[in-house]
Amino acid sequence: MKSILTDVTKCIGCNLCVTACVEENGLGEHVPDWRRMNDGLGSNRWCSVLSVKGGRYVRKQCRHCLEAACVSACIVGALKKTPEGPVVYDPKLCMGCRYCMMACPYGIPRYNWEDVIHYIRKCTFCYDNRIEKGLEPACTEACPVEATIYGEREALLEEARRRIKDHPDRYINHIWGEREVGGTNVLYLSDVPLTMLGWAPKLSEQPPPELTWGVLKKVPFKFVGMGVLMGSIYWITGRRRQVALDEADRRIQQAKDNQAAGEPADDEKEQS
Amino acid sequence: MERKNAVKGVLWLLTGMALVLAVSRFSRGLGATTNLSDSQPWGFWISFDVISGVALAAGGFVMAAIVYIFRIEKFKGFVRAAVLTAFLGYIAVAIGLAFDLGLPWNIWHPMIYWQYRSVLFEVAMCVMLYLTVLGLEFAPVALEHKLARYRILQTIYRVLKTLTIPLVILGIMLSTLHQSSLGSLFVIMPYRVHPLWYSPGLMLPIQFFVSAVALGFMMVILEHYISAWIYKHKPRTDLLASLSIPAAGFILLYGAFRVGDLMSRGILPGAIDGSWQSWLFIFELLVSVGVPVLIVALPKLRKSGSGLFTAALFTVLGMILYRINISLVTMARWPGTSYFPSMVEIMVSVGIIAGLALVFMYFVENLQVFEETMKQGEPRELETAEEVLARTEEGRRPPRGVVTGTVSRFMERWFLNWEPFQKPKFFATTRTWFGNPLHDGIRRYSMLLVVAVAVTAAILPENAIFGFKYEPTPVAPARVQISDQGEMLLIDGNRNGEFVLMNHDTHKERNGGMDGCVNCHHMNFPDSQATACAACHADMFLPSSAFDHDRHQRHHDGNKGCILCHPKDKNPDNAKSCAACHQEMFPGVAETERVNFMASSYQDAMHGLCETCHQEQAVERNQPELGLCSQCHPALE
């Protein structure tokens, strides 16, 4: 799996990764607007550099989760996890329901609200234009200080562990993205807590698609169970009615027989 | 005016408004018409039209189950209306969804491109199938109409009648799935839904299903009272009161699940900690569970029409509130952002309901929807003129009471007696009506529709007419400050009053002394020593025109002055150049060809001036801090 490792302590906040991303993907002008979260991301900004407390700069981009919530949420499979790792989007399938935007634990997918026809937009890991040709993404290539580097996920995790081991005083002993939400392909090393990247300060290690699947796998049983339940209630109520009708018929028949025999009917007998 | 016609008039008005808004939404996009944002991607249309709408249509499967599966046949009279409400309700859901989708023409994609790991996929499939089932369940009612007397249609009618039970069971199975799965939609958002509403695992789907069943019962009651009011029927409070008991049972069950779930996860204290969410939680439970259960528990209240109506209304409002709370109100948003539905969102939702209510009324008046109250096949007797007049007088008698009486007398005098609304006169000898043609229903309603369209078009917000526009973000003009370091220019880069320092002297030096002035001061306005950047770069982020057309027009006496600049056609291409009149503004610049050039945005201009050199120097001198934003923006340090 192809991955990116961003070392927050090395970033100088020069925004060259953003510029490279804009040029590579032809993203055009970006005007901050109240419709966009004020984290610099938008339908035409797929990565941004946040200035955080402690004088650090944190690059925000799609995390390309190993088990992505957006991929499992997408109703038509427009978002796909490629074997190389990137999560990519097919605008031809999309119907614009925005469930992926709701599902993403990092709030990454964005919408081009300013247009008339709306698509989901997010970082593609430069999948179509670079990864498939064996190149590295534009952002990692542009970084002048190698704060954000590209490689195989295992190799990058090794590298991250090595850095923490070599400089235990420099980093918080945690690799962001190693385990959260089931692991992500974009990893972070930092000396400040990166709680601002997700919807919650602490994300659980359980991948969100598992939460849904736990409910969804019970659906066939619910479906069949309800059918069987309703069918049997229908049969029982029908049977009870039939018994009641038979009983009434029998009584009427008996009354008629009794009358024919010149004896008083059951009711009259009871009264007397 | 008859009550049902007045109701129809209002519904036509609302529908007309929604029609205009529909044009605006589909031609201008979601950004221009709604208040949705990246922070709040699901808004009122999803929360109310779709998630609440599906639950409001639960009466169809609940009543079908009671009458056909449990065979409690005294409720048979409610089934058709409930199924029709459900059918139209699901159509409303589909229309609401089409408004909300970014690519509504792809709405059929889930049928082809299956993604069975998505809850939304399951909901979509079930809703589509159930809409078909509801159509088939309701079709026999339509096929009873005398226009459907063809043999083929009657064959279909008989087939559908024999299929009633399988269809009902299939409908219940599909409803169970998607009513509960609407809750499962939120299982994937553990970090966004508030803990008082979120629950992992099967709790959310169960709560959604149980509340939908309760809502189904109460919607039948509510809908019966409303149609009884419109059509002046006597409501069957006796029957409905017995229907409210199982409803209360399901409401209690729902309440127990809500509270029990919080208790089992140990966050019940969060419901009384005084945060606004906890108050909302308590209020919601009071409306959806407390009030209705209390009313149903007291036989005296339950058996009175108004009591039962109140119980049904509170349940419906409460369960809608539950769905809006979980999907909208308590959903986590990015700090500093908020959401309230725009006029377009609210009016479209109302308009969809109004339009389908009209369809409902049409069906009620032309088909045998209320089985008990309308007898089929009896030819309606011709009324005599006296009867008609008596009925008309009856209908026109002003209501009693000070306020209603005054209002209705006022309406009678000034509005209804206005010629277009006057009642036509009946001539008994010829048995014909004479009068103003506007009294004819179609004409009256189409007039209302036109009025609605006109009024809505007039009050549309600017964006909804002209398309999405960024709100301009103005910048303050630069200020000059003399300090011991020389002349410093203060530039409000963040347009928040925090100025960026720019050393004027060093810039002058670097730009080649006095010859370089024009690099920055490219337009020397009269009496201006240092033209503010904002004079041309009028917006922080957007390119803007440096030429103020209105000001020039005013200066040259309005339209009289056009010819001074536009000798031929009035377009920017053949206008006189600025330098033709203002030589003094362009020292050293011979000619400026066009006046309609766009000055780059303030940010681009500033960054373009400083950033390039800063970054070059950072590399050249090996001083990376020169390239940092904080070099010029000390606040970012």
Short mmCIF file of N, CA, C and O in Angstrom, two decimals, chain B residues 449-492:
data_model
loop_
_atom_site.label_atom_id
_atom_site.label_comp_id
_atom_site.label_asym_id
_atom_site.label_seq_id
_atom_site.Cartn_x
_atom_site.Cartn_y
_atom_site.Cartn_z
N LEU B 449 -52.43 30.36 -8.24
CA LEU B 449 -51.12 29.84 -8.60
C LEU B 449 -50.26 30.95 -9.22
O LEU B 449 -49.09 31.11 -8.87
N VAL B 450 -50.88 31.72 -10.11
CA VAL B 450 -50.14 32.80 -10.75
C VAL B 450 -49.70 33.83 -9.71
O VAL B 450 -48.56 34.30 -9.72
N VAL B 451 -50.62 34.14 -8.79
CA VAL B 451 -50.27 35.09 -7.72
C VAL B 451 -49.09 34.56 -6.92
O VAL B 451 -48.12 35.28 -6.65
N ALA B 452 -49.15 33.26 -6.59
CA ALA B 452 -48.07 32.68 -5.79
C ALA B 452 -46.75 32.75 -6.54
O ALA B 452 -45.72 33.11 -5.97
N VAL B 453 -46.79 32.42 -7.83
CA VAL B 453 -45.57 32.45 -8.63
C VAL B 453 -44.99 33.87 -8.65
O VAL B 453 -43.80 34.08 -8.43
N ALA B 454 -45.88 34.84 -8.86
CA ALA B 454 -45.41 36.23 -8.94
C ALA B 454 -44.82 36.69 -7.62
O ALA B 454 -43.73 37.27 -7.57
N VAL B 455 -45.54 36.40 -6.54
CA VAL B 455 -45.07 36.87 -5.23
C VAL B 455 -43.73 36.22 -4.89
O VAL B 455 -42.79 36.87 -4.44
N THR B 456 -43.64 34.90 -5.15
CA THR B 456 -42.40 34.22 -4.80
C THR B 456 -41.25 34.74 -5.63
O THR B 456 -40.15 34.98 -5.12
N ALA B 457 -41.49 34.92 -6.92
CA ALA B 457 -40.42 35.43 -7.77
C ALA B 457 -39.96 36.79 -7.28
O ALA B 457 -38.79 37.13 -7.35
N ALA B 458 -40.92 37.58 -6.72
CA ALA B 458 -40.56 38.92 -6.26
C ALA B 458 -39.74 38.88 -4.99
O ALA B 458 -38.89 39.75 -4.77
N ILE B 459 -39.99 37.89 -4.12
CA ILE B 459 -39.28 37.90 -2.83
C ILE B 459 -38.10 36.95 -2.81
O ILE B 459 -37.49 36.75 -1.77
N LEU B 460 -37.74 36.36 -3.96
CA LEU B 460 -36.59 35.45 -3.98
C LEU B 460 -35.32 36.18 -3.57
O LEU B 460 -35.12 37.34 -3.96
N PRO B 461 -34.47 35.55 -2.79
CA PRO B 461 -33.19 36.18 -2.49
C PRO B 461 -32.32 36.30 -3.74
O PRO B 461 -32.52 35.57 -4.71
N GLU B 462 -31.37 37.22 -3.68
CA GLU B 462 -30.59 37.56 -4.86
C GLU B 462 -29.88 36.34 -5.45
O GLU B 462 -29.91 36.10 -6.66
N ASN B 463 -29.26 35.55 -4.57
CA ASN B 463 -28.51 34.40 -5.05
C ASN B 463 -29.40 33.42 -5.81
O ASN B 463 -28.99 32.82 -6.80
N ALA B 464 -30.64 33.24 -5.32
CA ALA B 464 -31.52 32.25 -5.92
C ALA B 464 -31.93 32.67 -7.33
O ALA B 464 -32.37 31.84 -8.12
N ILE B 465 -31.81 33.95 -7.65
CA ILE B 465 -32.15 34.40 -9.00
C ILE B 465 -30.93 34.40 -9.89
O ILE B 465 -30.93 33.85 -10.99
N PHE B 466 -29.84 35.01 -9.41
CA PHE B 466 -28.68 35.23 -10.28
C PHE B 466 -27.61 34.16 -10.12
O PHE B 466 -26.57 34.24 -10.75
N GLY B 467 -27.83 33.18 -9.28
CA GLY B 467 -26.83 32.14 -9.11
C GLY B 467 -25.88 32.46 -7.97
O GLY B 467 -25.91 33.54 -7.39
N PHE B 468 -25.03 31.49 -7.69
CA PHE B 468 -24.13 31.59 -6.54
C PHE B 468 -23.16 32.75 -6.70
O PHE B 468 -22.59 32.95 -7.76
N LYS B 469 -23.01 33.52 -5.64
CA LYS B 469 -22.04 34.60 -5.66
C LYS B 469 -21.32 34.62 -4.32
O LYS B 469 -21.95 34.48 -3.28
N TYR B 470 -20.01 34.79 -4.37
CA TYR B 470 -19.29 34.92 -3.11
C TYR B 470 -19.62 36.27 -2.50
O TYR B 470 -19.73 37.27 -3.20
N GLU B 471 -19.76 36.26 -1.19
CA GLU B 471 -19.98 37.55 -0.53
C GLU B 471 -18.67 38.30 -0.52
O GLU B 471 -17.63 37.75 -0.15
N PRO B 472 -18.67 39.57 -0.96
CA PRO B 472 -17.40 40.30 -1.02
C PRO B 472 -16.82 40.48 0.38
O PRO B 472 -17.55 40.73 1.34
N THR B 473 -15.51 40.35 0.47
CA THR B 473 -14.84 40.55 1.75
C THR B 473 -13.95 41.79 1.63
O THR B 473 -12.87 41.71 1.08
N PRO B 474 -14.45 42.91 2.09
CA PRO B 474 -13.73 44.16 1.86
C PRO B 474 -12.45 44.24 2.68
O PRO B 474 -12.28 43.54 3.67
N VAL B 475 -11.55 45.08 2.23
CA VAL B 475 -10.31 45.31 2.98
C VAL B 475 -10.21 46.79 3.31
O VAL B 475 -10.72 47.64 2.61
N ALA B 476 -9.53 47.07 4.40
CA ALA B 476 -9.34 48.46 4.79
C ALA B 476 -8.20 49.05 3.97
O ALA B 476 -7.24 48.36 3.66
N PRO B 477 -8.28 50.34 3.63
CA PRO B 477 -7.17 50.97 2.89
C PRO B 477 -5.90 50.94 3.74
O PRO B 477 -5.95 50.91 4.96
N ALA B 478 -4.77 50.94 3.04
CA ALA B 478 -3.50 50.92 3.75
C ALA B 478 -3.30 52.21 4.52
O ALA B 478 -3.80 53.26 4.12
N ARG B 479 -2.58 52.12 5.63
CA ARG B 479 -2.29 53.33 6.41
C ARG B 479 -0.78 53.57 6.41
O ARG B 479 0.00 52.64 6.40
N VAL B 480 -0.42 54.84 6.46
CA VAL B 480 0.99 55.17 6.48
C VAL B 480 1.38 55.54 7.90
O VAL B 480 0.64 56.23 8.61
N GLN B 481 2.50 55.04 8.35
CA GLN B 481 2.94 55.32 9.71
C GLN B 481 4.42 55.67 9.63
O GLN B 481 5.19 54.96 8.99
N ILE B 482 4.78 56.76 10.24
CA ILE B 482 6.20 57.11 10.24
C ILE B 482 6.80 56.62 11.55
O ILE B 482 6.33 56.98 12.62
N SER B 483 7.80 55.81 11.48
CA SER B 483 8.45 55.34 12.69
C SER B 483 9.95 55.57 12.55
O SER B 483 10.42 56.11 11.55
N ASP B 484 10.70 55.16 13.56
CA ASP B 484 12.13 55.40 13.49
C ASP B 484 12.80 54.55 12.43
O ASP B 484 13.93 54.80 12.04
N GLN B 485 12.10 53.52 11.94
CA GLN B 485 12.69 52.71 10.87
C GLN B 485 12.42 53.31 9.51
O GLN B 485 12.76 52.72 8.49
N GLY B 486 11.74 54.43 9.49
CA GLY B 486 11.38 55.01 8.21
C GLY B 486 9.88 54.96 8.03
O GLY B 486 9.12 54.81 8.99
N GLU B 487 9.46 55.08 6.80
CA GLU B 487 8.03 55.10 6.52
C GLU B 487 7.52 53.66 6.49
O GLU B 487 7.99 52.85 5.70
N MET B 488 6.56 53.34 7.36
CA MET B 488 6.01 51.99 7.39
C MET B 488 4.58 52.03 6.86
O MET B 488 3.79 52.89 7.23
N LEU B 489 4.25 51.08 6.02
CA LEU B 489 2.90 50.99 5.50
C LEU B 489 2.18 49.90 6.28
O LEU B 489 2.70 48.81 6.47
N LEU B 490 0.99 50.23 6.75
CA LEU B 490 0.21 49.23 7.49
C LEU B 490 -0.89 48.69 6.59
O LEU B 490 -1.70 49.46 6.08
N ILE B 491 -0.89 47.40 6.39
CA ILE B 491 -1.85 46.80 5.47
C ILE B 491 -2.69 45.79 6.23
O ILE B 491 -2.16 44.89 6.86
N ASP B 492 -3.99 45.96 6.15
CA ASP B 492 -4.91 45.06 6.87
C ASP B 492 -5.08 43.78 6.07
O ASP B 492 -6.05 43.58 5.35
#
